[in-house]
PDB file of C-alpha atoms in Angstrom:
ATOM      1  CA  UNK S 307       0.000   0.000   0.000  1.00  0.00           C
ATOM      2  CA  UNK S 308       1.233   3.253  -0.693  1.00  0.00           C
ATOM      3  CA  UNK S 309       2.497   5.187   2.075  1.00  0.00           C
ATOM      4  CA  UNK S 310       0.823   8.642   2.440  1.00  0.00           C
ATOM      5  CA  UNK S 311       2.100  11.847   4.432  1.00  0.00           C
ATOM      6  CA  UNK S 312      -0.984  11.317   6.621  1.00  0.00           C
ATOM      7  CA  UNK S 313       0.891   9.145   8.522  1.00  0.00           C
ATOM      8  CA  UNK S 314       3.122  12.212   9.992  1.00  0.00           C
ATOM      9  CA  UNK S 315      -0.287  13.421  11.709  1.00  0.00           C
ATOM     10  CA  UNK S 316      -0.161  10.461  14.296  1.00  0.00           C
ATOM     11  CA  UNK S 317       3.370  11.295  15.583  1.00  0.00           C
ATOM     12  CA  UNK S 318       2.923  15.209  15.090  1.00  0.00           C
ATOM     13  CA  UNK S 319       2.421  15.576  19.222  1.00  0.00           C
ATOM     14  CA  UNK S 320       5.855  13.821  19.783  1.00  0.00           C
ATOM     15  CA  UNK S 321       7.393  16.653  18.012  1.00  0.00           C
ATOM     16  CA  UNK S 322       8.402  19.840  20.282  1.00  0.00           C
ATOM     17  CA  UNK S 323       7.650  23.035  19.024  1.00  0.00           C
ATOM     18  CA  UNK S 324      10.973  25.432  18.076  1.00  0.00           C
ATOM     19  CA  UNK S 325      11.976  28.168  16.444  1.00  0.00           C
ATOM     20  CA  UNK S 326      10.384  29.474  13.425  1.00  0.00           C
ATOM     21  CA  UNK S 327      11.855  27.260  10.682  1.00  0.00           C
ATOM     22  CA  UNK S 328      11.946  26.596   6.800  1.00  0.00           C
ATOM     23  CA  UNK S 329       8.315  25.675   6.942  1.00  0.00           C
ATOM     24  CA  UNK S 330       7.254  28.954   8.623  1.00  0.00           C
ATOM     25  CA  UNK S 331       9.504  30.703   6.552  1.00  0.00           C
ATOM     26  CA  UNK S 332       7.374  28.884   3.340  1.00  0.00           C
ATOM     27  CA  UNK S 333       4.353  30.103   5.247  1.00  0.00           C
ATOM     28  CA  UNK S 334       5.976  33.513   5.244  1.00  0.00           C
ATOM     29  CA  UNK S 335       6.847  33.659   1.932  1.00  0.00           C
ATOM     30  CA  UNK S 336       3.848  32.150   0.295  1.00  0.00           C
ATOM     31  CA  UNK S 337       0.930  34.104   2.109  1.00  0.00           C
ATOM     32  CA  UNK S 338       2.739  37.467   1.140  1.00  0.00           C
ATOM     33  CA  UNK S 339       0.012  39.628   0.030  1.00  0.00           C
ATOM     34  CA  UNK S 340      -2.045  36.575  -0.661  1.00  0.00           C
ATOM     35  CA  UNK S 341      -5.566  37.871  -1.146  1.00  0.00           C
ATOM     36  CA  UNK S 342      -7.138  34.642  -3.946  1.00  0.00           C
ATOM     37  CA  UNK S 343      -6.037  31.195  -5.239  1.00  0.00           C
ATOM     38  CA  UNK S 344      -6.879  29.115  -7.907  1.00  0.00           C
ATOM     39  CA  UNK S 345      -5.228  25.216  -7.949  1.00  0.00           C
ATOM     40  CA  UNK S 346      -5.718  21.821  -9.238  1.00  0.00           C
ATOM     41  CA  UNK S 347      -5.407  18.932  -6.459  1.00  0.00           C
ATOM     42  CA  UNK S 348      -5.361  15.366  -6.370  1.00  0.00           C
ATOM     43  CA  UNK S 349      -7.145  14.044  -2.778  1.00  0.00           C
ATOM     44  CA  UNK S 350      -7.331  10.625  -0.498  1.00  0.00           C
ATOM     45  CA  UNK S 351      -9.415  10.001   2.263  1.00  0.00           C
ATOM     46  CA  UNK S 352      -7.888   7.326   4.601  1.00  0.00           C
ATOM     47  CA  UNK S 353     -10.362   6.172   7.739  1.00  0.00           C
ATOM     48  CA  UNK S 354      -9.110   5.520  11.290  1.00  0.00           C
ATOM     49  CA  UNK S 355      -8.102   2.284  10.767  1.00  0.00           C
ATOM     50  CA  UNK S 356      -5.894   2.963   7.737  1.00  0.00           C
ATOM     51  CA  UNK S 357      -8.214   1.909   4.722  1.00  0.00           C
ATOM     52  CA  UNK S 358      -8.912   4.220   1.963  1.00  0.00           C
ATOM     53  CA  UNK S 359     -12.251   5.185   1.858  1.00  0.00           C
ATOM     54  CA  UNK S 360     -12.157   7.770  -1.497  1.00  0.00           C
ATOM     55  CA  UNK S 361     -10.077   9.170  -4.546  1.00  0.00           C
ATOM     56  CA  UNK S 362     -10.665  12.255  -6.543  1.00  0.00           C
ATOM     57  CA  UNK S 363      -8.884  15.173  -7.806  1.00  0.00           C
ATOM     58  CA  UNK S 364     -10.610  18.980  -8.140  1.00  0.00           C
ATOM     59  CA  UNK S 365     -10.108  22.573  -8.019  1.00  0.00           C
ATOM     60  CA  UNK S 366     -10.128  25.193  -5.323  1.00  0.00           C
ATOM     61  CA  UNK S 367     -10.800  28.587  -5.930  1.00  0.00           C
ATOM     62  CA  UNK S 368     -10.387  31.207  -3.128  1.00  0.00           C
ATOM     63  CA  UNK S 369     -11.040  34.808  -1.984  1.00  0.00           C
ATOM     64  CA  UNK S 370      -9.769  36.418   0.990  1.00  0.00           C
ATOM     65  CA  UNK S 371     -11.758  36.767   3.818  1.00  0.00           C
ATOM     66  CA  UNK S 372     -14.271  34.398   3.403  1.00  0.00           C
ATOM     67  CA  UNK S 373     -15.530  33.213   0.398  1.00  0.00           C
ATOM     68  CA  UNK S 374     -14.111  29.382  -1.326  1.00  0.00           C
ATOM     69  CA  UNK S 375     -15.519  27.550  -3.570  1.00  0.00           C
ATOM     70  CA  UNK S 376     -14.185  23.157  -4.228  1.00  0.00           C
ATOM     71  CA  UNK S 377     -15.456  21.542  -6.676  1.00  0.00           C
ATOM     72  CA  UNK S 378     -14.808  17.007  -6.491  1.00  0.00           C
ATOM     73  CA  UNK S 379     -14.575  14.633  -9.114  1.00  0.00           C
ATOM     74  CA  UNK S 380     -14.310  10.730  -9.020  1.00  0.00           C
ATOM     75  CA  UNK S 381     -16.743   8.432  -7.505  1.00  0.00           C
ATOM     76  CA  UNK S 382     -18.868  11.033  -5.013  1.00  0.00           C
ATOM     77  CA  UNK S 383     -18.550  14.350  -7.432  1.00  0.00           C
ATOM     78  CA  UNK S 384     -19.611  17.459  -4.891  1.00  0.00           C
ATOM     79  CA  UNK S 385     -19.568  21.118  -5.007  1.00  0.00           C
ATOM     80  CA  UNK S 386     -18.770  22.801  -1.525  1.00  0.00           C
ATOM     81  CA  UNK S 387     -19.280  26.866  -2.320  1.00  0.00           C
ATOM     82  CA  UNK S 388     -18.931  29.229   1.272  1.00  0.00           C
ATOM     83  CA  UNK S 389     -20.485  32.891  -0.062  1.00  0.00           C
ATOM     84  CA  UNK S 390     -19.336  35.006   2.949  1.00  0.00           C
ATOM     85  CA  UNK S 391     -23.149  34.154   4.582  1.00  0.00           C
ATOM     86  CA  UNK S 392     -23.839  30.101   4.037  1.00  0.00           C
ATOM     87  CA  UNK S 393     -21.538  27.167   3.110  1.00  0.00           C
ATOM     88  CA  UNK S 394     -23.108  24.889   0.204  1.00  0.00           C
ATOM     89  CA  UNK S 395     -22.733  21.242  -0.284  1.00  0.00           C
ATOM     90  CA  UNK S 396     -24.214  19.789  -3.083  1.00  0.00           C
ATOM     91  CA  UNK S 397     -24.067  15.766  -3.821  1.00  0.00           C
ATOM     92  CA  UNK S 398     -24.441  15.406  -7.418  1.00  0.00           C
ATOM     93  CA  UNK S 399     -24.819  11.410  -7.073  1.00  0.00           C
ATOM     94  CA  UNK S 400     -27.629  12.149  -4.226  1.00  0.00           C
ATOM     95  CA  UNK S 401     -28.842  15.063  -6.086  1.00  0.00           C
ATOM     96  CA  UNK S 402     -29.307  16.884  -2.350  1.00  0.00           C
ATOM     97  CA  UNK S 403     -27.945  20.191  -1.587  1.00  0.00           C
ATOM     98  CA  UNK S 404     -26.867  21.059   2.508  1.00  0.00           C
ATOM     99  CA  UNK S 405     -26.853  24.430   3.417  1.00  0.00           C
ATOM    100  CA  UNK S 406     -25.437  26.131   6.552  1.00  0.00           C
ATOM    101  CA  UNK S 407     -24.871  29.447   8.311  1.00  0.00           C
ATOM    102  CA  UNK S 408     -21.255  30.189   7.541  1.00  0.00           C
ATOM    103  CA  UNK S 409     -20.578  30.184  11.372  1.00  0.00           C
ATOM    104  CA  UNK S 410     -16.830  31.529  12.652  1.00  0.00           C
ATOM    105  CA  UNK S 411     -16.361  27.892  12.952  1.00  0.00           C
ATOM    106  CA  UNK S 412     -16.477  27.662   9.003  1.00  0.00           C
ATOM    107  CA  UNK S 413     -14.483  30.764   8.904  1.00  0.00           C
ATOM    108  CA  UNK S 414     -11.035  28.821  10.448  1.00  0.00           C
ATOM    109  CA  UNK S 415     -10.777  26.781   7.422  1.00  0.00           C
ATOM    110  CA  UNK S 416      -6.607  27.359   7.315  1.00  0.00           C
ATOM    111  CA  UNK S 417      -7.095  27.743   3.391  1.00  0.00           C
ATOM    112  CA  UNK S 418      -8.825  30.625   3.929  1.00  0.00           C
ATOM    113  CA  UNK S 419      -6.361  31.789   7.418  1.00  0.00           C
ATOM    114  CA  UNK S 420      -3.455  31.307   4.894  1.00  0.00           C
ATOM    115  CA  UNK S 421      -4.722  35.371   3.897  1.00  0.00           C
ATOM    116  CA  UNK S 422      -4.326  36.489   7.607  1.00  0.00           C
ATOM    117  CA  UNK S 423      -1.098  35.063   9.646  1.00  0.00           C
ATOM    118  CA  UNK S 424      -1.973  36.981  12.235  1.00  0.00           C
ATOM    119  CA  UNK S 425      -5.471  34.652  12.445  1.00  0.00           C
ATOM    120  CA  UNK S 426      -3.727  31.909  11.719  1.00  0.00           C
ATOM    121  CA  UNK S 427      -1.287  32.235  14.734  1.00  0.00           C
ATOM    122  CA  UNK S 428      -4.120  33.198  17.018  1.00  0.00           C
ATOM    123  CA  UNK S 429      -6.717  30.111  16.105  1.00  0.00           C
ATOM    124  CA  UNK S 430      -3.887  27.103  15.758  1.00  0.00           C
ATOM    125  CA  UNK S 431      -0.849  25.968  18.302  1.00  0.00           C
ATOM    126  CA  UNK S 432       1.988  25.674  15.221  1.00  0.00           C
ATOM    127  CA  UNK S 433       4.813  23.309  15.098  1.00  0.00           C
ATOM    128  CA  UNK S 434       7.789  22.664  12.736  1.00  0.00           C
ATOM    129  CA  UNK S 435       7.816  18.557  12.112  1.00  0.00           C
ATOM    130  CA  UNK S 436      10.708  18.794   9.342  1.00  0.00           C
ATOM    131  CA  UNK S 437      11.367  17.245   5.750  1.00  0.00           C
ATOM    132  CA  UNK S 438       8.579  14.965   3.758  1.00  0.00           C
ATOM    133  CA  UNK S 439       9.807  14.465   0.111  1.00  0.00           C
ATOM    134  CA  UNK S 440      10.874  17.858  -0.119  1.00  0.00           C
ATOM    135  CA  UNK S 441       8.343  19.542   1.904  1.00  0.00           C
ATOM    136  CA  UNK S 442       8.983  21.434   4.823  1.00  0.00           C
ATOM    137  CA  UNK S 443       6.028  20.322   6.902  1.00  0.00           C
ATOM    138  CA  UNK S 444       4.186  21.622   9.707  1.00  0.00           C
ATOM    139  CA  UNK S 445       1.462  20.577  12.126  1.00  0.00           C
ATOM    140  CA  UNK S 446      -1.310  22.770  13.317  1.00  0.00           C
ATOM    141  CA  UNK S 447      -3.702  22.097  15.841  1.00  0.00           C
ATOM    142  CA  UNK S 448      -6.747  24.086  16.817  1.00  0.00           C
ATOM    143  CA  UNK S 449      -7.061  26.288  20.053  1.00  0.00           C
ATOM    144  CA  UNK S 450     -10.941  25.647  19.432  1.00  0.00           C
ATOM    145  CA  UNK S 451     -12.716  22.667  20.549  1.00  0.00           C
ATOM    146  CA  UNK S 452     -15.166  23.817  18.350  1.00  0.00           C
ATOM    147  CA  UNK S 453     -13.100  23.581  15.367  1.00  0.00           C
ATOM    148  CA  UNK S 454     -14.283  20.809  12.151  1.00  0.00           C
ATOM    149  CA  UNK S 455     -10.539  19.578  12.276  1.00  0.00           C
ATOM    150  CA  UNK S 456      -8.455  17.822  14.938  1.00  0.00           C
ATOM    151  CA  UNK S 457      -5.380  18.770  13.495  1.00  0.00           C
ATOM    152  CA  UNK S 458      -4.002  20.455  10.151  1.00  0.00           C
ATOM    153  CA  UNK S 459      -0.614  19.748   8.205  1.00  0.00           C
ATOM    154  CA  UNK S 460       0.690  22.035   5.398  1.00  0.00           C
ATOM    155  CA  UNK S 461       3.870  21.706   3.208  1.00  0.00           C
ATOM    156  CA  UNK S 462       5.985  24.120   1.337  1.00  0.00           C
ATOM    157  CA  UNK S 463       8.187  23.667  -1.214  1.00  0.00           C
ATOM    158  CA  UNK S 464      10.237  26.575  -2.621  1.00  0.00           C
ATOM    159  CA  UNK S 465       7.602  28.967  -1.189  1.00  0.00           C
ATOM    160  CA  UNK S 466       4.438  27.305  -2.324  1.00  0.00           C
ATOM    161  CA  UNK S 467       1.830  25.140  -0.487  1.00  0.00           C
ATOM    162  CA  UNK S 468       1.928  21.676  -2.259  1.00  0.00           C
ATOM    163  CA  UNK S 469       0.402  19.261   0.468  1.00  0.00           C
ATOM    164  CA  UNK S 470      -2.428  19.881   3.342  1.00  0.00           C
ATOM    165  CA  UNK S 471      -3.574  16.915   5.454  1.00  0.00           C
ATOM    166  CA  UNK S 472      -6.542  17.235   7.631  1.00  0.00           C
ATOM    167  CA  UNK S 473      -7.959  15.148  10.785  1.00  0.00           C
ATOM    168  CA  UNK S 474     -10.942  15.197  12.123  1.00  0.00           C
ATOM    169  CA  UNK S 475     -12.192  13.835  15.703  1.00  0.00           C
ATOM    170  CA  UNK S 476     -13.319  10.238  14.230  1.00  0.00           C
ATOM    171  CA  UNK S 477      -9.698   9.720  12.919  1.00  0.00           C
ATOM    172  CA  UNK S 478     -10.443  10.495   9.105  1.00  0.00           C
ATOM    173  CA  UNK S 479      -8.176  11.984   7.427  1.00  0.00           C
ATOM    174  CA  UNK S 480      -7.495  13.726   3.921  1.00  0.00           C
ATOM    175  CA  UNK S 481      -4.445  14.112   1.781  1.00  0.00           C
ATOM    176  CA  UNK S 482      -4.468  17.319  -0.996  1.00  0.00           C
ATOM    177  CA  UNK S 483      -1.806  17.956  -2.817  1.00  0.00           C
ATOM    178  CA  UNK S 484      -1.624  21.029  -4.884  1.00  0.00           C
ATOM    179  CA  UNK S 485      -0.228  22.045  -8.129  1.00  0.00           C
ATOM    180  CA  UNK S 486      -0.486  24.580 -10.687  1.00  0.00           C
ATOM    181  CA  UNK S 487      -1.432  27.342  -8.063  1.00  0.00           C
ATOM    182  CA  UNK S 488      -2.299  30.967  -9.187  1.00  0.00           C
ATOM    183  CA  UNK S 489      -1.757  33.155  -6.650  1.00  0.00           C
ATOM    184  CA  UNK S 490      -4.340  36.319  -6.823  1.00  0.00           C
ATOM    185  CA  UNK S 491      -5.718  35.841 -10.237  1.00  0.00           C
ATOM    186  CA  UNK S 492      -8.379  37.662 -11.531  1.00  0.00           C
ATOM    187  CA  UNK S 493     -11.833  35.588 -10.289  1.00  0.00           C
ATOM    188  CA  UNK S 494     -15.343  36.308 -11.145  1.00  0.00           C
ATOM    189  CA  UNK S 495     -17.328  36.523  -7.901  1.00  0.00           C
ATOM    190  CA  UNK S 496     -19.955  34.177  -9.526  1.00  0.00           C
ATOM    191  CA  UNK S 497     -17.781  31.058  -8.545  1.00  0.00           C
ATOM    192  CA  UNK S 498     -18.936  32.239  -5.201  1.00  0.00           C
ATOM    193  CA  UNK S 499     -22.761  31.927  -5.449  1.00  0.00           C
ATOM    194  CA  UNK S 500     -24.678  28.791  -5.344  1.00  0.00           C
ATOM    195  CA  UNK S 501     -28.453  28.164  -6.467  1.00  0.00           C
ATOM    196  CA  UNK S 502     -29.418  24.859  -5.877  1.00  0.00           C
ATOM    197  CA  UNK S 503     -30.407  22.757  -9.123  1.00  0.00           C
ATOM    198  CA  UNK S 504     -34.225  22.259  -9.895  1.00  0.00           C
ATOM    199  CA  UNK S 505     -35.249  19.453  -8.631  1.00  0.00           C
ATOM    200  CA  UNK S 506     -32.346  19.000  -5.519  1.00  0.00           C
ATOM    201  CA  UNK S 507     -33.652  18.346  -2.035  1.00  0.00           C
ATOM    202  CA  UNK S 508     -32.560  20.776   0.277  1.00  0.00           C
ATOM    203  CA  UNK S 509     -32.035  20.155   3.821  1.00  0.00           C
ATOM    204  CA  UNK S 510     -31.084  23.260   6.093  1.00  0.00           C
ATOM    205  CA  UNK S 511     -32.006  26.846   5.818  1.00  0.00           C
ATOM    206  CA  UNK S 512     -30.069  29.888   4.413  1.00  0.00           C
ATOM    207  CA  UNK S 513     -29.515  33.550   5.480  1.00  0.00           C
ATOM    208  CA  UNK S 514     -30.246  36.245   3.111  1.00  0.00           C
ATOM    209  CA  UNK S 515     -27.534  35.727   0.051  1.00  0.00           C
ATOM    210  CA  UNK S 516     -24.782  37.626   0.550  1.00  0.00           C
ATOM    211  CA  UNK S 517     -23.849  40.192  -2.169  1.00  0.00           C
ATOM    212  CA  UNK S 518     -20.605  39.499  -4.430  1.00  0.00           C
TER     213      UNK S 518
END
């Protein structure tokens, strides 16, 4: 079986914290005047006991402070768009759209943080965990018990983000890894609104659409 960089997130607390490394200093240099992203990723989802539970690849388009948009293809396609006011889910295979307040909880995704360092430091306890392939990793872990993830790894590589793990509190855990990133390009705020398609169910309720 391959072996995947998630495995660093199950020895990331027997790692002290130091000094602000190579991967802070990738951080650094990567989130300067970061305000938007556009990249490609390939992802794995690996379940607490080790087994792979999904495979896809997608895009990620985002806009600083609060506004994302994922789209996943493969086996499950779904659409995940946040429009500053609700977070949208839609299940193509299900054909059922979720819909949720975008709460401050939503608002800690570290894609999004990666605009504001200053946010970042202040939501997530950050440690250096060294080399992965090139990478220089490190582990962050929420100051929230509120907070959707357990724990958070990012990697840098010449100044740009080319893996993020995630791990949630039931043990699953997903693998991105980036490429062919555009930092601020020009995006039309459209990716960032969401109607749900005729004939969806739709289980939550929205606030009032927030204006691009």
């Amino acid at each position: 079986m391959q072996k995947y960089f998630l495995s660093l997130l199950l020895v990331t607390g027997l790692v002290a914290a130091g000094e602000a490394g190579p991967a802070r200093q990738g951080l650094e240099q990567f989130t300067q005047e970061l305000k938007g992203l556009h990249a490609r990723f390939s992802q794995v989802v690996v379940n607490a006991d080790g087994g792979i539970e999904s495979e896809g690849r997608g895009e990620v388009w985002m806009s600083s402070p609060d506004r994302f948009r994922w789209t996943y293809t493969g086996e499950f396609p779904e659409l995940i768009v946040a429009d500053g006011k609700n977070v949208w889910l839609y299940d193509e295979s299900l054909e059922q759209v979720t819909v949720k307040p975008q709460s401050d909880e939503a608002g800690d995704s570290p894609l999004l943080l990666l605009t504001d360092l200053e946010a970042l430091d202040e939501k997530f306890t950050i440690t250096e965990i060294g080399d992965y392939q090139g990478a220089d990793m490190m582990a962050l872990e929420s100051r929230s018990a509120e907070s959707e993830f357990e724990r958070v790894l990012l990697g840098f590589e010449s100044g740009q983000l080319v893996l993020m793990g995630l791990e949630d509190a039931f043990g699953m855990r997903t693998e991105l890894r980036f490429e062919a990133i555009e930092r601020n390009p020009g995006l039309d705020p459209g990716l960032f609104l969401f109607v749900p398609p005729e004939g969806a169910d739709v289980v939550g309720e929205a606030e009032l659409a927030s204006s691009p």
